[in-house]
Coordinates of C-alpha atoms in Angstrom, one line a residue:
Chain A
X1 CA 22.7 25.8 -0.8
X2 CA 21.2 25.9 2.6
X3 CA 22.8 24.3 5.6
X4 CA 22.1 20.7 6.2
X5 CA 19.3 20.5 8.7
X6 CA 18.0 17.4 10.5
X7 CA 14.4 18.4 10.3
X8 CA 12.7 16.1 7.8
X9 CA 11.3 18.0 4.8
X10 CA 8.7 16.9 2.3
X11 CA 11.5 15.7 0.0
X12 CA 12.6 13.1 2.6
X13 CA 9.1 11.6 2.7
X14 CA 8.9 11.6 -1.1
X15 CA 12.2 9.9 -1.5
X16 CA 11.2 7.3 1.1
X17 CA 8.0 6.7 -0.8
X18 CA 9.9 6.4 -4.1
X19 CA 12.2 3.7 -2.5
X20 CA 9.2 1.9 -1.1
X21 CA 7.5 2.0 -4.6
X22 CA 10.7 0.6 -6.1
X23 CA 10.8 -2.3 -3.6
X24 CA 7.2 -3.1 -4.4
X25 CA 7.9 -3.1 -8.1
X26 CA 10.9 -5.4 -7.6
X27 CA 8.7 -7.8 -5.6
X28 CA 6.0 -7.9 -8.3
X29 CA 8.6 -8.6 -11.0
X30 CA 10.6 -11.2 -9.0
X31 CA 8.2 -13.2 -6.8
X32 CA 6.1 -16.0 -8.4
X33 CA 3.6 -16.5 -5.6
X34 CA 0.4 -14.5 -6.5
X35 CA -0.3 -13.8 -2.8
X36 CA 3.1 -12.2 -2.3
X37 CA 2.7 -10.3 -5.6
X38 CA -0.5 -8.9 -4.1
X39 CA 1.4 -7.9 -1.0
X40 CA 3.9 -6.0 -3.2
X41 CA 1.0 -4.2 -4.9
X42 CA -0.1 -3.1 -1.4
X43 CA 3.4 -1.8 -0.8
X44 CA 3.2 0.3 -3.9
X45 CA -0.2 1.7 -3.0
X46 CA 1.2 2.6 0.5
X47 CA 4.1 4.4 -1.1
X48 CA 1.7 6.5 -3.2
X49 CA -0.5 7.2 -0.1
X50 CA 2.6 8.3 1.8
X51 CA 3.5 10.8 -0.9
X52 CA 0.0 12.1 -1.1
X53 CA -0.1 12.7 2.7
X54 CA 3.4 14.4 2.5
X55 CA 2.2 16.7 -0.3
X56 CA -1.0 17.4 1.5
X57 CA 1.0 18.9 4.4
X58 CA 3.5 20.6 2.1
X59 CA 0.7 22.3 0.1
X60 CA -1.7 22.8 3.0
X61 CA -4.4 21.0 1.1
X62 CA -6.8 18.6 2.7
X63 CA -7.7 17.1 -0.7
X64 CA -4.5 15.1 -0.6
X65 CA -5.8 13.2 2.5
X66 CA -9.2 12.8 0.9
X67 CA -7.8 11.0 -2.0
X68 CA -5.8 8.7 0.3
X69 CA -9.1 7.7 1.9
X70 CA -10.5 6.8 -1.5
X71 CA -7.3 4.9 -2.4
X72 CA -7.6 2.8 0.8
X73 CA -11.2 1.9 -0.1
X74 CA -10.4 0.9 -3.6
X75 CA -7.4 -1.1 -2.4
X76 CA -9.6 -3.0 0.0
X77 CA -12.0 -3.8 -2.8
X78 CA -9.1 -4.8 -5.1
X79 CA -7.7 -7.2 -2.5
X80 CA -11.1 -8.8 -1.9
X81 CA -11.6 -9.5 -5.7
X82 CA -8.0 -10.6 -6.2
X83 CA -8.1 -13.1 -3.4
X84 CA -11.4 -14.4 -4.6
X85 CA -9.9 -15.0 -8.0
X86 CA -6.9 -16.8 -6.4
X87 CA -9.2 -19.0 -4.3
X88 CA -11.3 -20.0 -7.3
X89 CA -8.1 -20.8 -9.3
X90 CA -6.7 -22.8 -6.5
X91 CA -9.8 -25.0 -6.5
X92 CA -8.5 -26.9 -9.6
X93 CA -4.8 -27.1 -8.8
X94 CA -2.5 -27.7 -5.9
X95 CA 0.5 -25.5 -6.4
X96 CA 0.3 -21.7 -6.5
X97 CA 2.7 -19.9 -8.8
X98 CA 2.0 -17.2 -11.3
X99 CA 3.5 -19.4 -14.1
X100 CA 0.6 -21.9 -13.7
X101 CA -1.8 -19.2 -14.9
X102 CA -0.3 -19.4 -18.4
X103 CA -2.9 -22.2 -18.9
X104 CA -5.5 -19.4 -19.0
X105 CA -4.3 -18.2 -22.4
X106 CA -6.5 -19.4 -25.3
Chain B
X1 CA 12.1 15.0 17.4
X2 CA 10.5 14.5 14.0
X3 CA 13.9 13.4 12.7
X4 CA 13.9 10.6 15.3
X5 CA 10.4 9.6 14.4
X6 CA 11.2 9.7 10.7
X7 CA 14.3 7.5 11.0
X8 CA 12.6 4.9 13.2
X9 CA 9.5 4.6 11.0
X10 CA 11.5 4.7 7.8
X11 CA 13.7 1.9 8.9
X12 CA 10.5 -0.1 10.0
X13 CA 9.1 0.6 6.5
X14 CA 12.2 -0.5 4.6
X15 CA 12.9 -3.5 6.7
X16 CA 9.3 -4.7 6.4
X17 CA 9.2 -4.0 2.6
X18 CA 12.5 -5.9 2.0
X19 CA 11.1 -8.7 4.3
X20 CA 8.0 -9.0 2.0
X21 CA 10.1 -9.7 -1.0
X22 CA 12.8 -11.9 0.5
X23 CA 11.0 -14.1 3.0
X24 CA 10.4 -17.5 1.5
X25 CA 7.3 -18.2 3.6
X26 CA 4.1 -16.3 2.6
X27 CA 3.1 -16.0 6.3
X28 CA 6.4 -14.3 7.1
X29 CA 5.9 -12.0 4.1
X30 CA 2.4 -11.0 5.4
X31 CA 3.8 -10.3 8.9
X32 CA 6.6 -8.2 7.3
X33 CA 3.8 -6.3 5.5
X34 CA 2.3 -5.5 8.9
X35 CA 5.6 -3.9 10.0
X36 CA 5.6 -1.7 6.8
X37 CA 2.0 -0.7 7.3
X38 CA 2.6 0.3 10.9
X39 CA 5.5 2.4 9.9
X40 CA 3.4 4.2 7.3
X41 CA 0.8 4.8 10.0
X42 CA 3.4 6.4 12.2
X43 CA 4.5 8.7 9.4
X44 CA 0.8 9.6 8.8
X45 CA 0.6 10.8 12.4
X46 CA 3.9 12.7 12.0
X47 CA 2.3 14.5 9.0
X48 CA -0.9 15.5 10.8
X49 CA -3.1 12.9 9.1
X50 CA -4.5 11.4 12.3
X51 CA -7.7 10.0 10.9
X52 CA -5.9 8.3 8.0
X53 CA -3.4 6.8 10.5
X54 CA -6.3 5.2 12.4
X55 CA -7.8 3.9 9.2
X56 CA -4.4 2.6 8.1
X57 CA -4.1 0.5 11.2
X58 CA -7.7 -0.7 11.2
X59 CA -8.2 -1.4 7.5
X60 CA -4.7 -2.3 6.3
X61 CA -2.9 -3.8 9.2
X62 CA -6.1 -5.2 10.6
X63 CA -8.5 -6.3 7.8
X64 CA -6.3 -6.7 4.7
X65 CA -3.5 -8.5 6.3
X66 CA -5.9 -10.8 8.2
X67 CA -7.6 -11.5 4.9
X68 CA -4.2 -12.4 3.4
X69 CA -3.4 -14.7 6.3
X70 CA -6.9 -16.2 6.1
X71 CA -6.4 -17.1 2.4
X72 CA -2.9 -18.5 3.0
X73 CA -4.3 -20.8 5.6
X74 CA -7.4 -21.6 3.7
X75 CA -5.5 -22.7 0.6
X76 CA -2.8 -24.5 2.5
X77 CA -0.1 -22.7 0.5
X78 CA 1.9 -21.9 3.6
X79 CA 4.8 -23.9 2.1
X80 CA 8.3 -22.5 1.7
X81 CA 8.9 -21.2 -1.8
X82 CA 12.2 -22.0 -3.3
X83 CA 13.7 -18.7 -4.1
X84 CA 17.1 -20.1 -5.1
X85 CA 16.1 -21.3 -8.6
X86 CA 15.3 -18.6 -11.1
X87 CA 12.3 -19.6 -13.3
X88 CA 13.4 -17.4 -16.2
X89 CA 17.1 -16.9 -16.8
X90 CA 18.2 -13.4 -16.4
X91 CA 14.9 -12.1 -15.1
X92 CA 16.2 -11.1 -11.6
X93 CA 19.1 -8.9 -12.8
X94 CA 16.8 -7.2 -15.3
X95 CA 14.1 -6.8 -12.6
X96 CA 16.6 -5.2 -10.2
X97 CA 17.9 -3.0 -13.0
X98 CA 14.3 -1.9 -13.9
X99 CA 13.4 -1.1 -10.3
X100 CA 16.6 0.8 -9.6
X101 CA 16.0 2.8 -12.8
X102 CA 12.5 3.6 -11.7
X103 CA 13.7 4.7 -8.2
X104 CA 16.4 6.8 -9.9
X105 CA 13.9 8.5 -12.2
X106 CA 11.5 9.2 -9.3
X107 CA 14.2 10.6 -7.0
X108 CA 15.6 12.8 -9.8
X109 CA 12.1 14.1 -10.4
X110 CA 11.6 14.8 -6.7
X111 CA 14.9 16.6 -6.3
X112 CA 14.4 18.7 -9.4
X113 CA 10.8 19.4 -8.7
X114 CA 10.7 20.6 -5.1
X115 CA 11.1 24.2 -6.1
X116 CA 7.7 24.3 -7.8
X117 CA 5.5 23.8 -4.7
X118 CA 4.1 27.2 -5.0
X119 CA 0.4 26.9 -4.9
X120 CA -1.0 26.6 -1.4
X121 CA -4.4 25.2 -0.5
X122 CA -6.7 26.6 2.1
X123 CA -4.8 25.1 5.0
X124 CA -4.9 22.0 7.2
X125 CA -6.6 22.3 10.5
X126 CA -4.3 21.2 13.3
X127 CA -5.6 19.9 16.6
X128 CA -5.1 22.7 19.1
X129 CA -7.2 24.6 21.7
X130 CA -9.0 26.5 19.1
X131 CA -9.9 23.7 16.7
X132 CA -10.4 21.0 19.2
X133 CA -8.7 17.6 19.3
X134 CA -10.6 16.2 16.2
X135 CA -9.6 19.0 13.8
X136 CA -8.2 16.7 11.2
X137 CA -11.2 14.3 11.2
X138 CA -13.6 17.2 11.0
X139 CA -11.9 18.8 8.1
X140 CA -11.5 15.5 6.2
X141 CA -15.2 14.8 6.8
X142 CA -16.2 18.2 5.5
X143 CA -14.1 17.5 2.3
X144 CA -15.5 14.0 1.7
X145 CA -19.1 14.8 2.5
X146 CA -19.4 18.1 0.6
X147 CA -17.0 18.3 -2.3
X148 CA -16.5 14.6 -2.9
X149 CA -19.9 13.2 -1.8
X150 CA -20.7 11.7 -5.3
X151 CA -17.3 9.9 -5.3
X152 CA -18.0 8.7 -1.8
X153 CA -21.4 7.2 -2.9
X154 CA -19.8 5.6 -5.9
X155 CA -17.3 4.0 -3.6
X156 CA -20.1 2.3 -1.7
X157 CA -21.4 0.9 -5.0
X158 CA -17.9 -0.3 -5.8
X159 CA -17.7 -2.1 -2.4
X160 CA -21.1 -3.8 -3.0
X161 CA -20.0 -4.9 -6.5
X162 CA -16.7 -6.3 -5.1
X163 CA -18.5 -8.3 -2.4
X164 CA -21.1 -9.7 -4.8
X165 CA -18.5 -10.5 -7.4
X166 CA -16.3 -12.3 -4.9
X167 CA -19.2 -14.4 -3.6
X168 CA -20.0 -15.3 -7.2
X169 CA -16.4 -16.1 -8.0
X170 CA -15.8 -18.4 -5.0
X171 CA -19.2 -20.1 -4.8
X172 CA -19.3 -23.7 -5.9
X173 CA -22.1 -24.3 -8.3
X174 CA -24.3 -27.3 -7.6
X175 CA -23.3 -29.0 -10.8
X176 CA -19.6 -28.7 -9.9
X177 CA -20.0 -30.3 -6.5
X178 CA -22.0 -33.3 -7.7

């Protein structure tokens, strides 16, 4: 067991990103507003990005940063489509909770 | 020094993330999200990912959060959500339990797995007098535009499809307006 050092190692960043991912999961499970659920999905994507960047530095590999770039692009596209779906659903109803979408089932 | 940066930005990230899930007002949740995204951008700088930090601030904290706020205002859903009542009984304790279990599994995996980081890549270029100040951006561009150029082109197709699909989704048809 090495002496406790105050220099952040890769494990610190990975643990932080695990906690951030857990908070995002909790938000998706608990909140009923689809917009806030989307924000929690963004939290989870950011947690994954953070661990990719931490591992890119640990492993001296630029590909970790490349994939974060692609994750950001796909996240932007996902938010655009998701918000479009929410806007078109909101045309026909006035409240916005995820429970209302049960009306979509056949 | 890096310890100080880590503690400050980690507390920004966690306060913002908790704010997203406990604030009743969607606008407040979106502003808490900005705090988290800035904290992540600071950690990107601390980890030598300078280009990604800039993209994080511009795309996430700029475009995506503004898009969220725009939709909140457009739909007029900026009402306070009642968080006291629980729609499904017993859902919240189960959700807390599931998330804590997930975090516990992830942290166990991290702590047990950190001895296996053996394989090293070809190295990250750091900005110094030899590589110039744009070393990270140059290296990332070489990776994207040589090894992953096909994926990059496919991403542009994805963005076009997303834009066209969203326009189709939100467009009022003429029959619906009459």
